[in-house]
Coordinates of C-alpha atoms in Angstrom, one line a residue:
Chain A
M1 CA -29.3 -40.2 48.8
N2 CA -27.6 -39.7 52.1
P3 CA -28.5 -41.9 55.0
A4 CA -29.5 -40.4 58.3
S5 CA -31.0 -41.9 61.4
P6 CA -34.0 -40.5 63.3
A7 CA -31.7 -40.3 66.4
G8 CA -29.2 -38.0 64.7
V9 CA -29.0 -34.3 64.5
R10 CA -29.8 -32.4 61.4
A11 CA -28.1 -29.0 61.2
R12 CA -27.3 -26.5 58.6
A13 CA -24.9 -23.5 58.6
R14 CA -25.1 -20.8 55.8
I15 CA -22.7 -18.1 54.9
G16 CA -23.6 -15.5 52.2
A17 CA -20.8 -13.0 51.3
R18 CA -21.4 -9.9 49.2
S19 CA -19.4 -6.9 48.1
D20 CA -20.8 -3.6 49.4
R21 CA -20.6 -0.3 47.5
Y22 CA -17.2 0.5 49.1
G23 CA -15.8 -2.8 47.9
R24 CA -15.8 -4.3 51.4
T25 CA -17.1 -7.8 51.9
V26 CA -20.2 -8.0 54.1
L27 CA -22.0 -11.0 55.4
P28 CA -25.8 -10.6 54.9
V29 CA -26.2 -14.3 55.8
L30 CA -24.4 -15.9 58.7
E31 CA -26.6 -18.6 60.3
G32 CA -25.7 -21.7 62.2
E33 CA -27.8 -24.4 63.9
A34 CA -26.4 -26.3 66.9
P35 CA -23.9 -28.0 66.9
L36 CA -22.7 -25.8 64.0
A37 CA -21.9 -22.2 64.9
L38 CA -20.4 -19.5 62.8
R39 CA -18.3 -16.6 64.0
R40 CA -17.1 -13.6 62.1
T41 CA -13.4 -13.2 62.9
R42 CA -10.7 -10.7 62.2
A43 CA -9.8 -10.3 58.6
T44 CA -7.3 -8.2 56.6
G45 CA -8.2 -5.7 54.0
R46 CA -11.6 -5.8 52.3
A47 CA -12.1 -9.5 52.8
A48 CA -14.3 -11.2 55.4
Q49 CA -13.3 -14.1 57.6
V50 CA -15.6 -16.7 59.2
T51 CA -14.7 -19.4 61.7
L52 CA -16.8 -22.6 61.9
V53 CA -17.0 -23.5 65.6
G54 CA -18.5 -26.6 67.1
A55 CA -18.1 -29.4 64.6
M56 CA -15.2 -30.6 66.8
S57 CA -17.2 -33.2 68.7
G58 CA -18.9 -34.6 65.7
P59 CA -20.5 -35.6 63.5
L60 CA -21.8 -38.6 65.4
G61 CA -23.3 -41.5 63.6
G62 CA -26.8 -40.6 62.4
D63 CA -26.1 -36.9 62.1
R64 CA -26.5 -35.0 58.9
L65 CA -24.7 -31.7 58.8
T66 CA -24.7 -29.2 55.9
V67 CA -22.5 -26.2 55.5
E68 CA -23.1 -23.7 52.6
A69 CA -21.1 -20.8 51.5
D70 CA -22.1 -18.5 48.7
V71 CA -19.7 -15.7 47.6
G72 CA -21.2 -13.0 45.4
A73 CA -19.4 -11.0 42.6
G74 CA -16.5 -9.0 43.9
A75 CA -16.6 -10.4 47.5
S76 CA -13.7 -12.2 49.2
L77 CA -14.3 -14.7 52.0
G78 CA -12.1 -16.9 54.1
V79 CA -13.5 -19.7 56.1
G80 CA -11.6 -21.8 58.7
S81 CA -12.6 -23.9 61.6
A82 CA -11.7 -23.7 65.2
A83 CA -10.7 -27.4 65.5
A84 CA -10.7 -30.6 63.6
T85 CA -13.9 -32.3 62.6
I86 CA -14.1 -35.7 64.3
A87 CA -16.3 -38.5 62.8
L88 CA -17.5 -40.5 65.8
P89 CA -19.6 -43.6 66.0
G90 CA -23.3 -43.1 67.0
Q91 CA -25.3 -45.2 69.3
D92 CA -27.2 -47.2 66.7
G93 CA -24.4 -47.6 64.3
A94 CA -26.0 -45.4 61.7
P95 CA -23.8 -43.5 59.2
A96 CA -23.4 -39.8 59.3
A97 CA -23.4 -37.3 56.4
Y98 CA -21.5 -34.1 56.0
D99 CA -22.4 -32.0 53.0
V100 CA -20.5 -28.9 51.9
R101 CA -21.9 -26.7 49.1
L102 CA -19.8 -23.8 47.9
T103 CA -20.6 -21.3 45.2
V104 CA -18.2 -18.6 43.9
A105 CA -19.3 -15.9 41.5
A106 CA -17.1 -14.3 38.8
G107 CA -14.7 -11.9 40.3
A108 CA -15.2 -13.4 43.8
E109 CA -12.8 -15.3 46.0
L110 CA -13.3 -18.1 48.5
R111 CA -10.5 -19.5 50.7
W112 CA -12.0 -22.6 52.2
L113 CA -9.3 -23.9 54.7
P114 CA -10.9 -25.9 57.4
E115 CA -9.0 -28.1 59.9
Q116 CA -8.6 -31.8 59.4
L117 CA -11.3 -34.4 59.3
I118 CA -10.4 -37.3 61.6
S119 CA -12.1 -40.7 61.0
V120 CA -12.4 -42.5 64.4
Q121 CA -12.6 -46.2 64.8
G122 CA -16.2 -47.5 64.5
S123 CA -17.5 -44.3 62.8
E124 CA -19.1 -44.2 59.3
L125 CA -19.2 -40.9 57.5
R126 CA -20.0 -39.8 54.0
V127 CA -18.6 -36.4 53.1
T128 CA -19.8 -34.7 49.9
T129 CA -18.2 -31.4 48.8
V130 CA -19.5 -29.7 45.7
A131 CA -17.9 -26.4 44.6
D132 CA -19.4 -24.4 41.8
V133 CA -17.2 -21.6 40.5
E134 CA -18.3 -19.2 37.8
A135 CA -15.8 -18.5 35.1
G136 CA -13.6 -15.8 36.5
G137 CA -14.0 -16.8 40.2
R138 CA -11.2 -17.9 42.5
L139 CA -11.2 -20.8 44.9
V140 CA -8.7 -22.2 47.3
L141 CA -9.9 -25.3 49.0
R142 CA -8.2 -27.6 51.4
E143 CA -9.3 -31.1 52.5
E144 CA -7.3 -33.2 54.9
Q145 CA -8.4 -36.7 56.0
V146 CA -6.8 -38.4 58.9
L147 CA -7.4 -42.1 59.4
G148 CA -7.8 -42.7 63.1
R149 CA -6.5 -40.8 66.1
A150 CA -3.0 -41.8 67.3
D151 CA -2.4 -45.5 66.9
E152 CA -6.1 -46.1 66.2
D153 CA -7.7 -47.8 63.2
P154 CA -10.0 -45.6 61.2
G155 CA -13.7 -45.8 60.7
L156 CA -15.3 -46.0 57.2
L157 CA -14.9 -42.8 55.4
R158 CA -16.3 -41.9 51.9
S159 CA -15.3 -38.5 50.7
R160 CA -16.4 -37.2 47.3
L161 CA -15.2 -33.9 46.0
T162 CA -16.7 -32.3 42.9
V163 CA -15.5 -29.0 41.5
R164 CA -17.2 -27.4 38.5
V165 CA -16.0 -24.2 36.7
G166 CA -18.5 -22.5 34.5
G167 CA -20.8 -25.5 34.9
R168 CA -18.1 -27.9 33.5
P169 CA -16.7 -30.6 35.8
L170 CA -13.0 -29.9 36.5
L171 CA -12.4 -32.4 39.3
D172 CA -14.5 -35.3 40.5
Q173 CA -12.9 -37.6 43.0
E174 CA -14.0 -40.1 45.6
L175 CA -11.9 -41.8 48.2
T176 CA -13.3 -44.7 50.3
C177 CA -11.1 -46.0 53.1
G178 CA -11.4 -47.9 56.3
P179 CA -13.0 -51.2 57.3
G180 CA -15.7 -52.1 54.7
A181 CA -14.1 -50.1 51.9
P182 CA -13.4 -52.0 48.6
G183 CA -10.4 -54.2 48.7
G184 CA -6.9 -52.8 48.3
W185 CA -7.7 -49.3 49.8
D186 CA -4.7 -49.5 52.0
G187 CA -2.5 -51.3 49.5
P188 CA 0.3 -50.1 47.2
A189 CA -2.0 -48.4 44.6
V190 CA -4.2 -46.4 46.9
L191 CA -2.9 -45.3 50.4
G192 CA 0.0 -47.7 51.0
G193 CA -0.2 -47.4 54.8
H194 CA -0.3 -43.6 54.8
R195 CA -2.6 -42.3 57.6
A196 CA -3.1 -38.7 56.4
L197 CA -4.2 -37.6 53.0
G198 CA -4.6 -34.0 51.8
Q199 CA -5.8 -32.1 48.8
L200 CA -5.4 -28.5 48.0
I201 CA -7.3 -27.1 45.0
L202 CA -6.7 -23.8 43.5
I203 CA -9.0 -22.4 40.8
D204 CA -7.7 -19.2 39.3
P205 CA -8.7 -17.4 36.1
G206 CA -5.0 -16.8 35.5
F207 CA -4.4 -20.5 34.9
T208 CA -6.4 -20.2 31.6
E209 CA -3.5 -18.3 30.1
K210 CA -0.7 -19.9 32.0
P211 CA -1.4 -23.3 33.5
P212 CA 0.8 -24.4 36.4
T213 CA 3.8 -26.8 35.7
P214 CA 3.5 -30.3 37.1
T215 CA 5.8 -30.6 40.1
M216 CA 6.8 -33.3 42.6
L217 CA 6.8 -31.6 46.0
T218 CA 7.9 -34.7 48.0
P219 CA 8.1 -38.4 46.9
H220 CA 4.4 -38.6 48.1
A221 CA 3.0 -35.2 47.0
S222 CA 2.5 -33.7 43.6
L223 CA 1.1 -30.6 42.0
T224 CA -0.7 -31.2 38.7
P225 CA -2.7 -28.9 36.4
L226 CA -6.3 -29.7 36.1
P227 CA -8.1 -29.8 32.7
G228 CA -9.2 -26.2 33.1
P229 CA -8.1 -23.1 35.1
G230 CA -7.1 -25.1 38.2
A231 CA -4.3 -26.9 40.0
L232 CA -4.5 -29.8 42.4
I233 CA -2.0 -30.7 45.1
T234 CA -2.3 -34.3 46.4
A235 CA -0.3 -35.3 49.4
L236 CA 0.0 -38.5 51.4
S237 CA 1.7 -38.4 54.8
P238 CA 2.3 -40.6 57.8
N239 CA 0.4 -38.1 60.1
A240 CA -1.6 -34.9 60.2
L241 CA 1.2 -32.6 61.2
H242 CA 3.5 -33.7 58.4
L243 CA 0.6 -33.4 56.0
R244 CA -0.2 -29.8 57.0
H245 CA 3.5 -28.9 56.7
T246 CA 3.6 -30.3 53.1
L247 CA 0.4 -28.5 52.1
D248 CA 1.5 -25.2 53.6
E249 CA 4.8 -25.5 51.7
A250 CA 2.8 -26.3 48.6
L251 CA 0.8 -23.1 48.9
H252 CA 4.0 -21.2 48.3
H253 CA 4.3 -22.8 44.8
L254 CA 0.9 -21.3 43.8
P255 CA 0.1 -17.7 42.8
Chain B
M1 CA -23.7 -60.1 20.9
S2 CA -20.7 -62.1 19.8
R3 CA -18.7 -63.7 22.6
A4 CA -15.8 -64.1 20.2
A5 CA -15.8 -60.4 19.5
L6 CA -15.3 -59.8 23.2
L7 CA -12.3 -62.1 23.2
V8 CA -10.8 -60.3 20.2
L9 CA -11.2 -56.9 21.9
A10 CA -9.9 -58.1 25.3
D11 CA -6.9 -60.0 23.9
G12 CA -3.6 -58.6 25.1
R13 CA -2.4 -59.0 21.5
F14 CA -5.0 -56.6 20.2
P15 CA -2.7 -54.0 18.6
A16 CA -3.7 -51.0 20.8
G17 CA -0.3 -50.3 22.4
G18 CA -1.2 -51.2 25.9
H19 CA 2.0 -53.2 26.4
A20 CA 4.0 -50.0 26.6
H21 CA 2.2 -48.9 29.8
S22 CA 2.5 -50.4 33.3
G23 CA -0.6 -48.8 34.9
G24 CA 1.6 -47.3 37.6
A25 CA 3.4 -50.6 38.4
E26 CA 6.8 -49.3 37.3
A27 CA 6.6 -46.4 39.8
A28 CA 5.3 -48.7 42.5
V29 CA 8.1 -51.2 41.9
K30 CA 10.7 -48.5 42.0
A31 CA 9.3 -47.2 45.3
G32 CA 9.4 -50.6 46.8
R33 CA 5.6 -50.9 47.1
I34 CA 5.5 -53.9 44.7
T35 CA 8.1 -56.6 45.6
G36 CA 6.4 -59.9 44.5
A37 CA 3.1 -61.6 43.8
R38 CA 1.5 -60.7 47.0
S39 CA 2.0 -57.0 46.8
L40 CA 1.2 -57.1 43.1
E41 CA -2.2 -58.6 44.0
E42 CA -2.9 -55.9 46.6
F43 CA -1.8 -53.3 44.0
C44 CA -4.1 -54.7 41.4
R45 CA -7.0 -55.1 43.8
G46 CA -6.8 -51.4 44.8
R47 CA -6.4 -50.3 41.2
L48 CA -9.3 -52.4 40.1
H49 CA -11.7 -51.0 42.7
T50 CA -10.7 -47.4 42.0
T51 CA -9.5 -46.5 38.5
G52 CA -10.8 -49.8 37.2
A53 CA -14.3 -49.2 38.5
V54 CA -14.3 -45.7 36.9
S55 CA -12.9 -47.0 33.5
A56 CA -15.3 -49.8 33.4
A57 CA -18.3 -47.5 34.1
L58 CA -17.1 -45.1 31.4
A59 CA -16.6 -47.9 28.9
G60 CA -20.0 -49.3 29.8
A61 CA -21.7 -45.9 29.3
A62 CA -19.9 -45.4 25.9
A63 CA -21.1 -48.9 24.9
L64 CA -24.7 -47.8 25.6
G65 CA -24.3 -44.8 23.3
V66 CA -24.0 -42.0 25.9
D67 CA -22.5 -38.9 24.4
P68 CA -18.7 -39.6 24.1
V69 CA -17.9 -35.9 24.5
A70 CA -19.6 -35.7 27.9
L71 CA -18.0 -39.0 28.9
D72 CA -14.6 -37.7 27.9
E73 CA -15.2 -34.6 30.0
A74 CA -16.2 -36.8 32.9
A75 CA -13.0 -38.9 32.4
D76 CA -10.9 -35.7 32.5
A77 CA -12.4 -34.6 35.8
R78 CA -11.8 -38.1 37.2
T79 CA -8.1 -38.1 36.1
P80 CA -6.5 -35.1 37.9
S81 CA -2.9 -36.2 37.1
V82 CA -1.9 -34.6 33.8
A83 CA 0.5 -37.5 33.2
L84 CA -2.4 -40.0 33.4
R85 CA -4.6 -37.8 31.2
T86 CA -1.9 -37.7 28.5
A87 CA -1.4 -41.5 28.8
A88 CA -5.2 -42.2 28.6
R89 CA -5.5 -40.1 25.4
K90 CA -2.5 -41.7 23.8
L91 CA -3.9 -45.1 24.5
G92 CA -7.3 -44.0 23.3
R93 CA -5.9 -42.8 20.0
Q94 CA -4.0 -46.1 19.4
L95 CA -7.0 -48.2 20.3
L96 CA -9.2 -46.1 17.9
R97 CA -6.8 -46.7 15.0
A98 CA -7.0 -50.5 15.5
A99 CA -10.8 -50.5 16.2
R100 CA -11.7 -48.5 13.1
V101 CA -10.1 -51.2 11.0
A102 CA -11.5 -54.1 13.0
W103 CA -15.1 -52.8 13.3
P104 CA -15.7 -49.9 10.9
S105 CA -18.4 -47.7 12.1
P106 CA -19.6 -44.0 11.7
E107 CA -19.4 -43.6 15.5
L108 CA -15.8 -44.5 15.6
D109 CA -15.1 -42.2 12.7
A110 CA -16.9 -39.4 14.5
L111 CA -14.9 -40.0 17.6
A112 CA -11.6 -39.7 15.6
A113 CA -12.8 -36.5 14.0
R114 CA -13.8 -34.9 17.3
F115 CA -10.7 -36.0 19.2
P116 CA -7.7 -35.8 16.8
K117 CA -5.3 -36.1 19.8
G118 CA -7.2 -39.0 21.2
A119 CA -10.2 -39.4 23.6
H120 CA -9.8 -41.1 26.9
Q121 CA -9.1 -44.8 26.4
P122 CA -12.2 -46.2 28.2
V123 CA -14.5 -44.0 26.1
V124 CA -12.9 -45.4 22.9
L125 CA -13.1 -48.9 24.3
G126 CA -16.8 -48.6 25.0
T127 CA -17.4 -47.1 21.6
A128 CA -15.4 -49.9 20.0
A129 CA -17.4 -52.5 21.9
R130 CA -20.6 -50.9 20.6
A131 CA -19.3 -51.1 17.1
A132 CA -18.4 -54.8 17.6
G133 CA -22.0 -55.4 18.7
L134 CA -21.1 -55.8 22.4
G135 CA -23.0 -54.5 25.4
A136 CA -22.3 -52.4 28.5
E137 CA -21.3 -55.3 30.7
D138 CA -19.0 -56.7 28.0
A139 CA -17.2 -53.3 27.7
A140 CA -17.0 -53.0 31.5
H141 CA -15.5 -56.5 31.8
C142 CA -12.9 -55.6 29.1
A143 CA -12.0 -52.4 30.9
A144 CA -11.8 -54.1 34.3
Y145 CA -9.6 -56.9 32.9
E146 CA -7.1 -54.7 31.1
N147 CA -7.0 -52.5 34.2
V148 CA -5.2 -55.3 36.1
S149 CA -3.7 -57.4 33.3
G150 CA -1.5 -54.4 32.2
P151 CA 0.3 -54.0 35.6
A152 CA 0.5 -57.8 36.1
T153 CA 2.3 -58.3 32.7
A154 CA 4.5 -55.3 33.4
V155 CA 5.6 -56.7 36.8
V156 CA 6.7 -59.9 35.1
R157 CA 9.2 -57.8 33.2
L158 CA 10.1 -55.3 36.0
L159 CA 10.7 -57.9 38.7
S160 CA 11.3 -61.0 36.6
L161 CA 8.3 -62.3 38.4
D162 CA 7.3 -65.9 37.4
P163 CA 4.6 -65.5 34.7
F164 CA 2.7 -68.3 36.3
E165 CA 2.5 -66.3 39.6
A166 CA 1.3 -63.2 37.7
T167 CA -1.4 -65.2 36.0
A168 CA -2.4 -66.7 39.3
V169 CA -2.9 -63.1 40.6
L170 CA -5.2 -62.4 37.8
A171 CA -7.1 -65.6 38.3
R172 CA -7.6 -64.8 42.0
L173 CA -8.9 -61.3 41.1
A174 CA -11.5 -62.7 38.6
P175 CA -14.4 -62.6 41.1
D176 CA -13.6 -59.0 41.9
M177 CA -13.4 -58.2 38.2
D178 CA -16.9 -59.7 37.7
K179 CA -18.2 -57.6 40.6
V180 CA -16.7 -54.4 39.3
A181 CA -18.0 -55.0 35.8
R182 CA -21.5 -55.7 37.1
K183 CA -21.6 -52.6 39.2
A184 CA -20.1 -50.6 36.3
A185 CA -22.8 -51.7 33.9
E186 CA -25.4 -50.5 36.5
A187 CA -23.6 -47.2 36.8
A188 CA -23.5 -46.9 33.0
R189 CA -27.3 -47.3 32.7
R190 CA -27.7 -44.7 35.4
A191 CA -25.4 -42.4 33.5
R192 CA -27.5 -42.9 30.4
D193 CA -30.7 -42.1 32.3
E194 CA -29.5 -39.4 34.8
G195 CA -26.3 -38.0 33.2
P196 CA -22.5 -38.7 33.4
E197 CA -22.0 -36.8 36.6
T198 CA -23.6 -39.8 38.4
L199 CA -20.6 -42.0 37.2
P200 CA -18.3 -43.3 40.0
A201 CA -15.2 -41.3 40.7
A202 CA -13.1 -43.6 42.9
S203 CA -9.6 -42.4 43.0
A204 CA -6.2 -43.9 43.9
P205 CA -3.9 -41.2 45.4
L206 CA -0.7 -43.2 45.1
L207 CA -1.4 -43.9 41.4
E208 CA -2.0 -40.2 40.8
V209 CA 1.1 -39.0 42.6
G210 CA 3.2 -41.9 41.4
A211 CA 2.3 -41.1 37.8
E212 CA 3.4 -37.5 38.1
G213 CA 6.8 -38.6 39.5
H214 CA 7.2 -41.3 36.8
A215 CA 6.6 -38.9 34.0
G216 CA 9.6 -36.9 35.1
W217 CA 12.1 -39.9 35.1
D218 CA 14.9 -39.7 32.6
V219 CA 15.0 -43.4 31.9
R220 CA 12.0 -45.7 32.2
L221 CA 10.8 -49.0 30.7
F222 CA 7.2 -48.1 30.4
A223 CA 5.4 -44.9 29.1
S224 CA 3.2 -44.7 32.2

């Protein structure tokens, strides 16, 4: 399904988080392949924290990177990254693929808060994120796409995000932008000249009883209840800094 | 198939309540993103290749007889804005009332019984097309066309745009509509063979955010 070139790198990073008998989160699986490396970093309480290092100079065209995180019942895991992920053109013009697979068990929590993805001029990247949350699991997931570095046109970016709760689709969205995307991608219905787009998803069992109230956060950012125990914040911004500020503010609106 | 049945279903005068919705155009006009024929065309083109492509594929799949409950669930997941989900179900319910009289069928009756508050409009549209003896590509064409004809008509009222200009926008978009409908029919067949999760999910962030803002206005000309 995903294209990859023989010249590109194939690498996979895996995180497995479990709750031990004292209720602390342990990481029986923590494996990275170059250029993806994982570091266990300081966390608070019984949670575990992992930082993804090394995706900052890629993916290059032709690369195929996969990151998987699996959080078992009762465990609590936070994942961040050391720097932005930068989609760069490869030598032979082949597209790159970045796959993220997340699974969260009942009673578990995953906070997936990586840095931005920057689509650089001439690059072509397909990002596929699939999160499977068991009923009773909790997920906080942030995605930020930045179209081009400062004053630069973007590459071609296709980003699909699928979130299922208890096996049912709760959110399925794809954004295609940059040169080669279907017409109107930068027009008044889709991005309207904004160069940074972010999504923050919160899946929480508490939303089953009490769904969040739809809220306008800025003229270009909204919070909406999803058709199940979840909320989605969508924000469009002129730049990455402004976007992060909007999403950080939005986090305060959520439980 | 009956080509005339397609014209009846696609006609803007088909009494399905679509005229009360602007497809996000009212919010875009207020925000200054649509100011005339040129920006209307860019708006419609972007809408067509995102929500239009998704609606067309859903309608095509329903026309092929894919389980409407699974399609409705797929439509929900592809419509994160609660304001747009509400509008889609309202439109679906109105369309179903008209379609059940126009093309009585047990499948339309079953859809009404299963979704008393309305199913997503493209799912109803595809099921109605099926009842009218139409195929997946017909249903997809119908969905693609009304995806852009709604905003174009609304902007005539919102901006007092010359109706000739608005119609010219639609005429210029016709090749794109054909392309979207063809791809949607392919996606519909794939959904039948491999499941609705394979359906396209193209999204339009400004439409999503704009719809949430629009739903909170005190005074508005259109329902969405």
